Every structure is written in C-alpha cells, then in structure tokens.
Coordinates of C-alpha atoms in Angstrom, one line a residue:
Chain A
X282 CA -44.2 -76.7 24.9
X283 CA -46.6 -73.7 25.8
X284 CA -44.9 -73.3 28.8
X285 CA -41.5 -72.7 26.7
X286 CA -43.0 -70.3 24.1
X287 CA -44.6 -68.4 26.7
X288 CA -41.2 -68.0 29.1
X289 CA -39.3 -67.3 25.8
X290 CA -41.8 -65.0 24.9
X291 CA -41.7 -63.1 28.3
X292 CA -37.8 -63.5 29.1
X293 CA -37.9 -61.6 25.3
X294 CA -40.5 -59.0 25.9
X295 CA -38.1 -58.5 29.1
X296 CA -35.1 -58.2 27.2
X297 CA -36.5 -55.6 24.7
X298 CA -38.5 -53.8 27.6
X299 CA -37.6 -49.6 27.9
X300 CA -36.7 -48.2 31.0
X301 CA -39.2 -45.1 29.4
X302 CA -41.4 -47.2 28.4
X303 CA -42.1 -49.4 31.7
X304 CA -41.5 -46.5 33.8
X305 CA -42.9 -43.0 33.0
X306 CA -45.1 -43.8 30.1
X307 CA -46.9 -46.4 32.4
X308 CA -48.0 -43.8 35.3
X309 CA -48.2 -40.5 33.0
X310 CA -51.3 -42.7 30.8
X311 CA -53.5 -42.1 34.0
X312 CA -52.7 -38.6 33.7
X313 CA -55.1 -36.2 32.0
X314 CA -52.1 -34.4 31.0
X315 CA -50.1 -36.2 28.2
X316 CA -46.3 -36.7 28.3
X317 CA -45.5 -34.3 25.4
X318 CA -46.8 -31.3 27.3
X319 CA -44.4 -31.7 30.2
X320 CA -41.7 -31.8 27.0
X321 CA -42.4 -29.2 25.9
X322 CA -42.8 -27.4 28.9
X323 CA -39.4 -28.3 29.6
X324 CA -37.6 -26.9 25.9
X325 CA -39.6 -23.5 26.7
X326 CA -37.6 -23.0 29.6
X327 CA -34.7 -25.1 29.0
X328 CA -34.0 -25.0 25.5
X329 CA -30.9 -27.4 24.6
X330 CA -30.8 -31.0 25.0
X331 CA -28.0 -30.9 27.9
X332 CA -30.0 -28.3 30.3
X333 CA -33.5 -29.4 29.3
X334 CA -32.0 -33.0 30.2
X335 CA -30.4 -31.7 33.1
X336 CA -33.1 -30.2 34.7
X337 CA -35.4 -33.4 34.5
X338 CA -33.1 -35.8 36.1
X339 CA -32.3 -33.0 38.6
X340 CA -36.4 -32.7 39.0
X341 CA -36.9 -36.7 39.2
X342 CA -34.5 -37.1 41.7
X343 CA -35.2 -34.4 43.8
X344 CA -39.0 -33.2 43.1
X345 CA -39.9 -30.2 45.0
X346 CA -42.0 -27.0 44.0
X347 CA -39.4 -25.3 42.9
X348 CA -37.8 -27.2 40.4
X349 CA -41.1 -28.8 39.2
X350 CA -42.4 -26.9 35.9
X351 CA -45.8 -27.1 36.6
X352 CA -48.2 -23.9 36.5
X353 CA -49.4 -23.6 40.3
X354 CA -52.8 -24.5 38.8
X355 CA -51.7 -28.1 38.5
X356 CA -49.6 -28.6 41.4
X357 CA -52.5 -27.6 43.6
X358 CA -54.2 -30.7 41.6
X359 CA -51.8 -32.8 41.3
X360 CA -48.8 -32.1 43.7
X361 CA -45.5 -33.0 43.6
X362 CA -44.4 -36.4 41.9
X363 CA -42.8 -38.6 44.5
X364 CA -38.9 -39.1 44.1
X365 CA -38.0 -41.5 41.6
X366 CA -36.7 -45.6 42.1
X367 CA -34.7 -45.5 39.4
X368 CA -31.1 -45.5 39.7
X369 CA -29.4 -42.8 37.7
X370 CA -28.2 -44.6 34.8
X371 CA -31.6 -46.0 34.5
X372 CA -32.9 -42.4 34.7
X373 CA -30.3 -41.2 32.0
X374 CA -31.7 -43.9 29.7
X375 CA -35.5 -42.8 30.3
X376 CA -34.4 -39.2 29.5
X377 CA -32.3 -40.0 26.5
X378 CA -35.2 -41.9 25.1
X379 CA -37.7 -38.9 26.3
X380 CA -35.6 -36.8 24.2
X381 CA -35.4 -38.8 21.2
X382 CA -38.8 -38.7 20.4
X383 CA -40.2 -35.6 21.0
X384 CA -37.1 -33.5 20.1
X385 CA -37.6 -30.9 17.7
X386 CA -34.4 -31.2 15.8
X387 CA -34.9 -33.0 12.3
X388 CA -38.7 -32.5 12.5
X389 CA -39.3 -28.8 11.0
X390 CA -40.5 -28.4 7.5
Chain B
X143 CA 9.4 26.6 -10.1
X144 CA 10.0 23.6 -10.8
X145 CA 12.4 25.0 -14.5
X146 CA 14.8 27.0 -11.8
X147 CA 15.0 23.8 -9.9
X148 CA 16.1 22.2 -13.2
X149 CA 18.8 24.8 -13.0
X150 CA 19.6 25.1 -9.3
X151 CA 19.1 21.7 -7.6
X152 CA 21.6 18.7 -8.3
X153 CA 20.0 15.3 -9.0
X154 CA 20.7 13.9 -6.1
X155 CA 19.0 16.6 -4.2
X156 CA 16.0 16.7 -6.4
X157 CA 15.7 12.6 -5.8
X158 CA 15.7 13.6 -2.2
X159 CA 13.1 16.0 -2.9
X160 CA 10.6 13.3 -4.9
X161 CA 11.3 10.9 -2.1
X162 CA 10.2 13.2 0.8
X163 CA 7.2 13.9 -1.5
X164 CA 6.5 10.4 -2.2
X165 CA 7.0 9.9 1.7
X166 CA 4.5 12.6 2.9
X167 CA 2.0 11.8 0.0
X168 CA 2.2 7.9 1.4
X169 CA 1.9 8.9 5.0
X170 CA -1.4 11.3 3.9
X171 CA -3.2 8.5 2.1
X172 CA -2.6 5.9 4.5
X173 CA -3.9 8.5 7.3
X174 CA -6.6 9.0 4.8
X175 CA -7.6 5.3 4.7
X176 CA -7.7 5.4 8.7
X177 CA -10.4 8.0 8.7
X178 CA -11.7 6.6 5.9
X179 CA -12.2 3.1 7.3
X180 CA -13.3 4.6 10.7
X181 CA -16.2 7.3 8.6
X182 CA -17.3 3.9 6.8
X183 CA -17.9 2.1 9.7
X184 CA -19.4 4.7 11.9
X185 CA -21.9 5.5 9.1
X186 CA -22.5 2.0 9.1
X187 CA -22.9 1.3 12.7
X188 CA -25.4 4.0 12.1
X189 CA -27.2 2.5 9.5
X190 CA -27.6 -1.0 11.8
X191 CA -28.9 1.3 14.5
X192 CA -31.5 2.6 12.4
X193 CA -32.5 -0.7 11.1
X194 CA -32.8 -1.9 14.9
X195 CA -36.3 -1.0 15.5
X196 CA -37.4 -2.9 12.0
X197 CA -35.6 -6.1 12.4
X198 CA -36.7 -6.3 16.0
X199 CA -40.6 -6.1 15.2
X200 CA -39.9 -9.0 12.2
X201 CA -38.2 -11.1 14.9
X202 CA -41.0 -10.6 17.6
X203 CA -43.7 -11.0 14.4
X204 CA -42.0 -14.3 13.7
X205 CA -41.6 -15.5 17.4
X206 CA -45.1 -15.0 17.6
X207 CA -45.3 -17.8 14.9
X208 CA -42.9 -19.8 16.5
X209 CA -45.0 -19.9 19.5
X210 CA -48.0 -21.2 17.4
X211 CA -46.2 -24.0 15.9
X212 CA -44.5 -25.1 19.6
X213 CA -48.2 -25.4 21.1
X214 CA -49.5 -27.0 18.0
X215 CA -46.0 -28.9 17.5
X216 CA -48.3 -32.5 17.6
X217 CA -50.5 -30.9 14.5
X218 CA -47.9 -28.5 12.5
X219 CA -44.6 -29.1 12.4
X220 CA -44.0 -26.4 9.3
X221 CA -41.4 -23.8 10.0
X222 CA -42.7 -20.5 9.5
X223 CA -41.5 -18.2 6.4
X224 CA -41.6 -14.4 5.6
X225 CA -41.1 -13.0 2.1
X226 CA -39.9 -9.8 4.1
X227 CA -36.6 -11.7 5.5
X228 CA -35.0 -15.1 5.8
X229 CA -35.0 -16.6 9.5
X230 CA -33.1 -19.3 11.5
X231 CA -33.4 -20.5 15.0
X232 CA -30.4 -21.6 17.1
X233 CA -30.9 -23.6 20.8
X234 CA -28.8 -22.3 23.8
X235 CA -25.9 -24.5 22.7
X236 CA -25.6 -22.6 19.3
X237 CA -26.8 -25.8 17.5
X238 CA -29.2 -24.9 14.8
X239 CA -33.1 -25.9 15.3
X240 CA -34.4 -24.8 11.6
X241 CA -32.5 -22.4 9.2
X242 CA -33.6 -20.2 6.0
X243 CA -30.2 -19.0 5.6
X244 CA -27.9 -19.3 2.8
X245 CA -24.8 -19.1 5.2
X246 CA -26.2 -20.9 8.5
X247 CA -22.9 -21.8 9.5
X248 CA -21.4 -18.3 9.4
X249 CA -23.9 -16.4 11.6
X250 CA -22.4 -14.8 15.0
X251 CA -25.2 -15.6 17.5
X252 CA -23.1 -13.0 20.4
X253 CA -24.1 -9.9 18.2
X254 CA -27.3 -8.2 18.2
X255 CA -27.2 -6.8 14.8
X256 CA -24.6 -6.6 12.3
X257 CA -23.6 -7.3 8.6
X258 CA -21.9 -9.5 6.3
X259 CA -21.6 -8.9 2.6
X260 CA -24.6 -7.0 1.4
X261 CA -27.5 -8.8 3.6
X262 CA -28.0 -7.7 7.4
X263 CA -28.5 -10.1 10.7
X264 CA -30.1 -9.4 13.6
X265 CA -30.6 -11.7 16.8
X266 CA -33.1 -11.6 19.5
X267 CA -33.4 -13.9 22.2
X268 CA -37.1 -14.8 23.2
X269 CA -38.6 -14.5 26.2
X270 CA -39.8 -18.1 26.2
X271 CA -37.5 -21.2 24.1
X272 CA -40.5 -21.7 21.8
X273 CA -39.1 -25.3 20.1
X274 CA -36.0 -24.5 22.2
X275 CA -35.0 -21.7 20.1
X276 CA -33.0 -19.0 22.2
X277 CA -31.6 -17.1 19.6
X278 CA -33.9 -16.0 16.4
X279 CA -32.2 -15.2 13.6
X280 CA -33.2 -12.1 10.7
X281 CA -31.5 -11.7 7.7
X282 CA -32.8 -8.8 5.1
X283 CA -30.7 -7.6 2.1
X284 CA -29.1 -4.4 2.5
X285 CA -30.6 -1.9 -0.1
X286 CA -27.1 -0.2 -0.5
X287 CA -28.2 3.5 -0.7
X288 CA -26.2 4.3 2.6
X289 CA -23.1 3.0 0.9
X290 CA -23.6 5.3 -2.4
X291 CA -24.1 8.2 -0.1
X292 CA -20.8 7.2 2.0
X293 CA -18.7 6.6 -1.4
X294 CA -19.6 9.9 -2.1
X295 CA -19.0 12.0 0.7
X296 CA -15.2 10.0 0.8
X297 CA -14.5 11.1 -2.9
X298 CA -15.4 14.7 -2.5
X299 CA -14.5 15.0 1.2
X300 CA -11.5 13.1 0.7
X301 CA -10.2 14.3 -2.2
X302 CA -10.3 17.9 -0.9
X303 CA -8.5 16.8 1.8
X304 CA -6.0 14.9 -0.5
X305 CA -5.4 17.8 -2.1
X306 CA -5.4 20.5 1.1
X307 CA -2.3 18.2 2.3
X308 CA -0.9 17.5 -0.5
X309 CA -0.6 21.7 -1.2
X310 CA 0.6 22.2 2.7
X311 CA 2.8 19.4 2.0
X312 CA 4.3 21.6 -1.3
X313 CA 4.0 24.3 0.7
X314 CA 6.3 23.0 3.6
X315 CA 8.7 21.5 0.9
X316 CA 9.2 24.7 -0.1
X317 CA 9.6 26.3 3.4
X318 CA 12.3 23.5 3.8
X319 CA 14.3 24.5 0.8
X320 CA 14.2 27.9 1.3
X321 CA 17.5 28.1 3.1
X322 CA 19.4 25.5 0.4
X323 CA 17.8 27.5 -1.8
X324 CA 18.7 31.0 -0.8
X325 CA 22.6 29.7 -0.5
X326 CA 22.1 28.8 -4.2
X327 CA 20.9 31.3 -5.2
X328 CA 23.4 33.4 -3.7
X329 CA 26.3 31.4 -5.2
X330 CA 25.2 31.8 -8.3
X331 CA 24.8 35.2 -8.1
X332 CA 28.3 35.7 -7.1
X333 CA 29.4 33.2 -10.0
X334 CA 27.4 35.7 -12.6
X335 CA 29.0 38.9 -11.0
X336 CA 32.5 37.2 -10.7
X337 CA 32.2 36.3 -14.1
X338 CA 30.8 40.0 -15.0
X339 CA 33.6 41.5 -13.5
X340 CA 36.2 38.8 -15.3
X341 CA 35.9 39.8 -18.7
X342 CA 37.3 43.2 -18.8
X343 CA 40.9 42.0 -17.2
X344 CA 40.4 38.5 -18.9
X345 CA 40.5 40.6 -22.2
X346 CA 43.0 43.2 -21.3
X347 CA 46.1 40.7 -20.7
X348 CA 45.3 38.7 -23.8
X349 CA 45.6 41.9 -25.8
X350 CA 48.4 42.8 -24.3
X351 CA 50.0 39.9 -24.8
X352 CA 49.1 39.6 -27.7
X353 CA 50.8 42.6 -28.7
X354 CA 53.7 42.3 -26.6
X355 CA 54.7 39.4 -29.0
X356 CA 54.8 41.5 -32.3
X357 CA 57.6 43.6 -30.1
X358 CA 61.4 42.5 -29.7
X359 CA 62.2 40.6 -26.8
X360 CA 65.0 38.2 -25.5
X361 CA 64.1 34.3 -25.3
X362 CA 64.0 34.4 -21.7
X363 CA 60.9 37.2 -21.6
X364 CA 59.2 35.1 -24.7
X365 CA 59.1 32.0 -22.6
X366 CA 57.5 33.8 -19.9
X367 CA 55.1 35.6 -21.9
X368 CA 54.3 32.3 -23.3
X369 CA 53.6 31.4 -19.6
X370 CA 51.4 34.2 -18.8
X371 CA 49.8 33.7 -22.3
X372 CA 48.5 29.8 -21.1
X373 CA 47.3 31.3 -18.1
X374 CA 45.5 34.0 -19.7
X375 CA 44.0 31.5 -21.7
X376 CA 43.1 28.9 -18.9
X377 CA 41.1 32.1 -17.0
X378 CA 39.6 33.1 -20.7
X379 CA 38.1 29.4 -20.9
X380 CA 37.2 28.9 -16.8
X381 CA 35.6 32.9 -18.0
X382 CA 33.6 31.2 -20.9
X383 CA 32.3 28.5 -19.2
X384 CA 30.7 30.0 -16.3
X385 CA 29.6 32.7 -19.1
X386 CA 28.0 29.2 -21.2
X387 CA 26.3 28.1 -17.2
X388 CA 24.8 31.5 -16.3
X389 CA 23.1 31.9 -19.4
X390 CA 22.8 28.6 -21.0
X391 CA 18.9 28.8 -21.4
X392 CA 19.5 32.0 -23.1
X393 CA 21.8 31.2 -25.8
X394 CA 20.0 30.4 -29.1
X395 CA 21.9 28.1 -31.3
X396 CA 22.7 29.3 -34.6
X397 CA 23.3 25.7 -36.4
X398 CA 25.7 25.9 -39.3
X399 CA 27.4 22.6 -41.1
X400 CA 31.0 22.8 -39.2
X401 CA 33.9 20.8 -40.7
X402 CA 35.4 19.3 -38.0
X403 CA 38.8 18.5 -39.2
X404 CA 39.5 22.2 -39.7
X405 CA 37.8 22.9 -36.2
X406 CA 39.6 20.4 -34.2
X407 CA 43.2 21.7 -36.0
X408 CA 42.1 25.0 -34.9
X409 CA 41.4 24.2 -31.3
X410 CA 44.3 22.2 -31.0
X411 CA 46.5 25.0 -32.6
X412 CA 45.0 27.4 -30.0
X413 CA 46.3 24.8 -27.1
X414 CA 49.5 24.6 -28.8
X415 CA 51.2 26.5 -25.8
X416 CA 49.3 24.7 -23.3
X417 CA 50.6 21.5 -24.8
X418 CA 53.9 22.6 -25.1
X419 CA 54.3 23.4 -22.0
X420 CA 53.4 19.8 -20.9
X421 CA 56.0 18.4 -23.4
X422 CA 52.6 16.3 -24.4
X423 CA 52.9 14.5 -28.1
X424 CA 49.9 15.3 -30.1
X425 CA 49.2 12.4 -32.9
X426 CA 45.9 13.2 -35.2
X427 CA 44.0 10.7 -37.5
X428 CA 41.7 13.0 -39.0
X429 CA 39.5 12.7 -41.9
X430 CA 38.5 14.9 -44.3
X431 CA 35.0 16.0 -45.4
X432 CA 33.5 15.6 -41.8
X433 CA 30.8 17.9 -40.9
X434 CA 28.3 18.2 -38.2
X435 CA 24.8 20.3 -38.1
X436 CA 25.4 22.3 -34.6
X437 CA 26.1 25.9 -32.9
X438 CA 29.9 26.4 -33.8
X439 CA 30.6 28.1 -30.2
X440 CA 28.7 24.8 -28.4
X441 CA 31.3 22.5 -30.6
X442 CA 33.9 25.0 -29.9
X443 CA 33.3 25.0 -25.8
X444 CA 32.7 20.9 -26.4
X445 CA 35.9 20.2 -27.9
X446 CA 37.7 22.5 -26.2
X447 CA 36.5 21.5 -22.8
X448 CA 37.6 17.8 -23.8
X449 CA 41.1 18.7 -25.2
X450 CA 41.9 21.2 -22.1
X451 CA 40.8 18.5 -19.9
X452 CA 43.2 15.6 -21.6
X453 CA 45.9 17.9 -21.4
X454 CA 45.2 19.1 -17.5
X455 CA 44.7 15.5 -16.6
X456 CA 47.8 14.4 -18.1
X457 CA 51.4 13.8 -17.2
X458 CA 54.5 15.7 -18.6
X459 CA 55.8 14.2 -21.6
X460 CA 52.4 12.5 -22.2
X461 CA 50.5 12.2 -25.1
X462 CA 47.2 13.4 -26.9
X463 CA 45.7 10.8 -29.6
X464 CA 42.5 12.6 -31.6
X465 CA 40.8 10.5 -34.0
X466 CA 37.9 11.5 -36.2
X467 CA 36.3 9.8 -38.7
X468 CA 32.9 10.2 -40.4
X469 CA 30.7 9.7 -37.3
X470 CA 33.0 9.5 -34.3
X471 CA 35.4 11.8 -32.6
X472 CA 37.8 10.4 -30.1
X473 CA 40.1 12.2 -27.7
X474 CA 42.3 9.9 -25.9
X475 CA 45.3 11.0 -23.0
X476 CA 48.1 9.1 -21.7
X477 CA 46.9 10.7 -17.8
X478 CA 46.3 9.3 -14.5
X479 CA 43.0 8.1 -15.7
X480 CA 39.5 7.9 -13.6
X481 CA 38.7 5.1 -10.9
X482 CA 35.7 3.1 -12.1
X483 CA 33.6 4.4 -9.5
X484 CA 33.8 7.6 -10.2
X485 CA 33.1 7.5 -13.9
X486 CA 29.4 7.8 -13.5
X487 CA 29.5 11.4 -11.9
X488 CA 31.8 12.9 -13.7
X489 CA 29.1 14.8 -15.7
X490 CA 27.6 16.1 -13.1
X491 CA 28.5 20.0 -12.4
X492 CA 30.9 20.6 -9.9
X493 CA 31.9 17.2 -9.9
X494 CA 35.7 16.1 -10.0
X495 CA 37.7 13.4 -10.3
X496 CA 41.0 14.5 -9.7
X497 CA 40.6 17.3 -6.7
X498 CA 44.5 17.9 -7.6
X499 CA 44.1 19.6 -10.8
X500 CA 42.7 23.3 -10.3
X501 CA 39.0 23.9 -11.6
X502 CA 35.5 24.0 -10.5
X503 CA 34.4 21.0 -12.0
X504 CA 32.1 22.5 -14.5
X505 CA 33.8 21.5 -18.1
X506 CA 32.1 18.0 -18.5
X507 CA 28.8 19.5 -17.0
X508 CA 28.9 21.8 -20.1
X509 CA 29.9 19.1 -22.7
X510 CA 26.9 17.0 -21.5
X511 CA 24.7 19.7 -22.0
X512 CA 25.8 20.6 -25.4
X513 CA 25.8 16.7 -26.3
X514 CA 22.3 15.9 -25.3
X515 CA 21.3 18.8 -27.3
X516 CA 23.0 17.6 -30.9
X517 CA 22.1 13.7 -29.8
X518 CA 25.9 13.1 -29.5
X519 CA 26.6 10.0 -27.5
X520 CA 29.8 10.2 -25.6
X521 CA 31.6 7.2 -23.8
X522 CA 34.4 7.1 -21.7
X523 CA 36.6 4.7 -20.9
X524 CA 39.4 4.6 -18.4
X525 CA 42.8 3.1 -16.8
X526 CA 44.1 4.3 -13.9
X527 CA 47.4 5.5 -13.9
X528 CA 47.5 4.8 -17.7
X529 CA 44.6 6.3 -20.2
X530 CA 41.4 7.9 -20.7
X531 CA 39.6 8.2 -23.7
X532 CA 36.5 10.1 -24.6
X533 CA 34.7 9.1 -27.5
X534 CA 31.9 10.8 -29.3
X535 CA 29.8 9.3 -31.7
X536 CA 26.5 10.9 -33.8

C-alpha cells in the first residue's frame, strides 16, 4: 500500500514537475549569484519580452562570450555555461516561465 | 465713388464687380490662413525647442530613479513620481511598462518632443532598459503665454495685411474699370451734349408748327404737318428723357396733390395725333376725385412714358384701355406683347424688348425711377402677340 502512495505520489510530483523548475533553478542555487540578477541583466539590455526572450534561448543554445551578459569580472570566475540538453520547446517553456515571474509588467505601484 | 457707380454701372456689371471682390477677398484670407497656420507652427516648433533642454534633464532626473528601483526591484517596486511632470515608460515593443498619463494610449513614442492639446511630451530613450523601459515619457502642461503672444502678432500683423490687400485689391479694381469706365463716361457725355444741342431745334419746329396751324392751308399740307407735328413730339419726349437721365440726382421734386383724371385726359389729348395716326381706339374708365402727392413733371414723364410706349408697341387699328380708380392706374395695349423672359429686364436702362421699334431703351428706366420714389408699385403683365398691360397701384 506504501509502495502505491509513494509511486502515485512520485508519478504526480513528475507530472506537475517544471521544466524551470528542475532545470535552471536547480544549478543557479549553487550559484552565489541569484537568478533574478541574470533577469534583470537581460531587460537592461534587451528590454521587451520577445528580444529579452530571444537572446536567452539564442545564449543557452549557443553560450559563448559574446552573447553571454556577464561583466568580464564573472566570466573570468565563472566561465561560460555549457550548452544546454534541453530541446527547444523545453527551452521555450523554461523561458516563458523565467519571464512570468520576474517580469516587470503588472508589478509597479 | 461708389454714388457715380450707382449712376454709371448696370446691375449686372456691378454683381460682377462684388463677385470679383468677394473672389479676391476669399483668395486673401485663405492665403492668410496658410501663412497663418505655417507662423503658428513655426513659433511653436520654436517653443518645443526651447523647452528641449528642460524636459531632457526631468527625463534623465527620472531615469536616474528608474535605475534605483530596477537594482532594488526585489525591495521597491513603487514607480517613481514628480510633482514637476507626469511620466510613463514604454518597452521596445511600444507596450507600456508603468504610465502617469491621462492619455497613455495616445502618446507617439517616434517623436522626440511635441504637443497635444495644451500639455507637452517629450521622449528620451535611456542608455540602459532600466525595467525594460526604452522610451521615457514627460508630459508638463503648456503655460500658454507663447500662444497669447502668437494670437497677437496674427491680429495686428494680419489684419494690416488684410487690409494692405484688400486696398491693392480696390486699387486694382479700379485700374480694371478704368477703361469701361472711361467709355461710360464718354457716352454719357455725348448723351448730355447731344441732348444740349437738341433743345434749340427740338423747340424751333414745335413753334413753327405750331404756328403754321393758325395759317390757311389745304388738307393735304395739314395732314403732313400733322406728321411732322408727331415727330416733333416723339424727339421733344426722347429730348426730355435723356434731359430727366443726365440730371436726375439734380432735380428736386416740388410735390403738389395732382388730380389724375384731368392729368391722364391731358396726356392723352397731347398724344391725340400720335394715336391717330395709329388708327388706335382709346377707351377710358376714369374716376373722378383721384389725386396723388408727387412732382407733376415726374407723373407727367411716368405716364407719358407708359402711354407713348402702348401706343409705339402697338398695332394699327389697335387699342388703348386706361383705367383709373382711387388707388390704381392701368394702361393696357392691344400690341405684340413681351415674351416672358424678357419681362424682368425691361426696367433696366437701355434695355428693349422689341429692337423693332425706334428708341434707346430708356422710357421704363425712367418710370422705375420715378416709381420707387412715390412707393408706386407697378406690374406688368403680358401676351404675346395679343396684350400688355401696366398696372400701377399706391
């Protein structure tokens, strides 16, 4: 009985699990810089949702120097991210979600 | 001027005259609205530029805050306000971040600077997208006093020039007449002197004839001294009506009650040979005890101007109806009668009906003009080829 609570439990935890989530949150937690900052990084340069979007998937699936938005500071620390697993409607879906909830839109007083 | 135009120009040529006025005045006022439009909006353009400077240190003052609140975005996420100006910030799509403004949805983000209604906008783009803004928005209310100074200078500027091109436009209206003008003048001169030089030999042959018919002569010589006698007369009345048109804004009118039975037997009597010679049936209906308040010579010209012409206009063996009772005259012929068309005009001065009669046209000119001075409505109404009947009423 355990046995099917816990493989219901999991199979749902599966189901509900974000490609965000289980992806980029995961590895940026062992970062000393948070998520948000590379966000926001991003609208300073890019500004609307379709570049800013844009320019990360172009940056995940191809990460060089150039494209990366790192200061030099913190490439020389932390180098370039290797190229990402994801497929690209996976990568779409982590972006999208990126978006959602650090956009700026809705959120000014 | 504008009196001896009364007395030179026809109506149709002074309606040509208000028309081209009209015309040029239209033409100056729209060409005044074009340099009026184009002042306004350079003195505005003007005004933005000056403004410039001002709104652009506001905007960089409130990107400056924007920046602040995108570093702390975790911490504050208050939009930043100015009493100074209202603000709005717009990503690189145009959609709108945050907005101040009344009118968000009307603002033209691919201008710098410019203005709607009284309140002016001005856009800068920020080095750096702080919470994706690209464009920053400024609006401040306009304080006016460039507009004041503006309405000014286009009343007094304008209306000097109105008025400048409205005078050259008088000016060349004139210099544009001045040939019609000088033929006018000259015909009328020639009428005055004509009529001048009439009277003695107008005179003369009446005299004569006159007393040629106290003397013994044989039927055959009466009959043609009767002749000459009509056409004496004809050439004495053409000689008194140009006499009544050259100077008929120097006659005074010397108003006496007139019985107009007795005048109207009187002018009749003295067409008697003109009627006679048209074998034309005279049949009167005249009451008694009718008098009119006027200049005996005007009624005198008026009724003999309307008699004369029911006999010239009429046929041999015709006849002449005249009916007067207490406040209506009529005169009615048996002639060829006027076309409908042409009943309208007929008052006007040198205006005929019938080309094929002899005369200049002048006779109802004259009967107008001494109508509209007593208030005497007149009518006419007409048949061809069978009546015409003037009626005057008071």
């Amino acid at each position: 009985m355990v046995k099917i609570v816990v493989l219901i439990l999991s199979l749902f935890i599966h189901l509900h699990a974000s490609v965000y989530q289980d992806n980029c949150v995961q590895c940026h937690q062992k970062l000393p810089v948070k998520i948000d900052k590379f966000f926001y990084r991003y609208l300073l340069k890019y500004s609307s949702a379709i570049e800013t979007k844009y320019a990360m998937k172009l940056y995940l699936l191809n990460p060089t120097k150039e494209t990366s938005i790192l200061n030099k500071a913190l490439l020389n620390r932390f180098g370039v991210k290797q190229k990402t697993t994801l497929s690209e409607q996976q990568l779409d879906e982590a972006i999208d979600e990126y978006w959602d909830i650090y956009k700026v839109f809705g959120k000014l007083k | 001027m504008l009196k001896s135009w009364d007395i030179n120009l026809r109506q149709s040529e002074k309606k040509t005259l208000v028309s081209f006025f009209i015309l040029y005045a239209f033409f100056t006022i729209v060409l005044l609205l074009f340099f009026a439009i184009y002042y306004y909006n350079t003195q505005k353009d003007l005004m933005l530029q000056s403004k410039r400077l001002g709104l652009s240190t506001l905007a960089s003052e409130q990107i400056e805050r924007l920046k602040e609140v995108h570093v702390n975005f975790d911490k504050t996420k208050r939009y930043p306000r100015d009493t100074r100006f209202k603000s709005a910030i717009y990503d690189s799509t145009y959609h709108k971040i945050f907005s101040l403004l009344d009118h968000d949805a009307d603002v033209d983000l691919n201008q710098d600077i410019y203005m709607r209604g009284n309140k002016i906008f001005f856009i800068k783009e920020p080095e750096y997208y702080y919470l994706g803004a690209k464009y920053v928005v400024i609006e401040v209310k306009d304080s006016g006093i460039w507009k004041q100074t503006v309405y000014k200078n286009l009343v007094i500027y304008g209306g000097v020039f109105l008025f400048m091109m409205l005078a050259m436009g008088y000016f060349l209206m004139h210099l544009i007449l001045k040939p019609m003008k000088e033929a006018i003048s000259l015909l009328d001169r020639f009428i005055k002197d004509t009529t001048h030089e009439l009277n003695t030999p107008v005179g003369t042959i009446l005299s004569n004839i006159e007393l040629s018919e106290n003397t013994h002569l044989d039927e055959k010589l009466k009959k043609r001294l009767a002749r000459i006698k009509i056409a004496a007369r004809t050439i004495s009345n053409l000689h008194q009506d140009l006499i009544f048109l050259t100077l008929e804004n120097k006659i005074i009118s010397k108003n006496e009650s007139i019985d107009m039975k007795a005048l109207i037997l009187e002018r009749l009597e003295y067409v008697s040979l003109f009627l006679k010679s048209k074998k034309i049936q005279t049949k009167t209906r005249l009451q008694e005890q009718v008098f009119l308040e006027a200049d005996r010579n005007k009624i005198v010209k008026l009724i003999d101007n309307l008699i004369s012409n029911a006999i010239k206009y009429n046929k041999i063996n015709g006849s002449l109806e005249v009916i007067l009772s207490a406040h209506h005259l009529s005169i009615k012929n048996s002639g060829r009668g006027i076309a409908k068309e042409k009943l309208s005009q007929i008052f006007n001065r040198y205006e005929r009906a019938d080309k094929s009669v002899g005369g200049f046209g002048i006779g109802l000119s004259i009967v107008s003009k001494i109508a509209e001075e007593y208030h005497l409505k007149i009518t006419i109404d007409s048949k061809v080829n069978e009546y015409t009947e003037v009626q005057l009423s008071w």
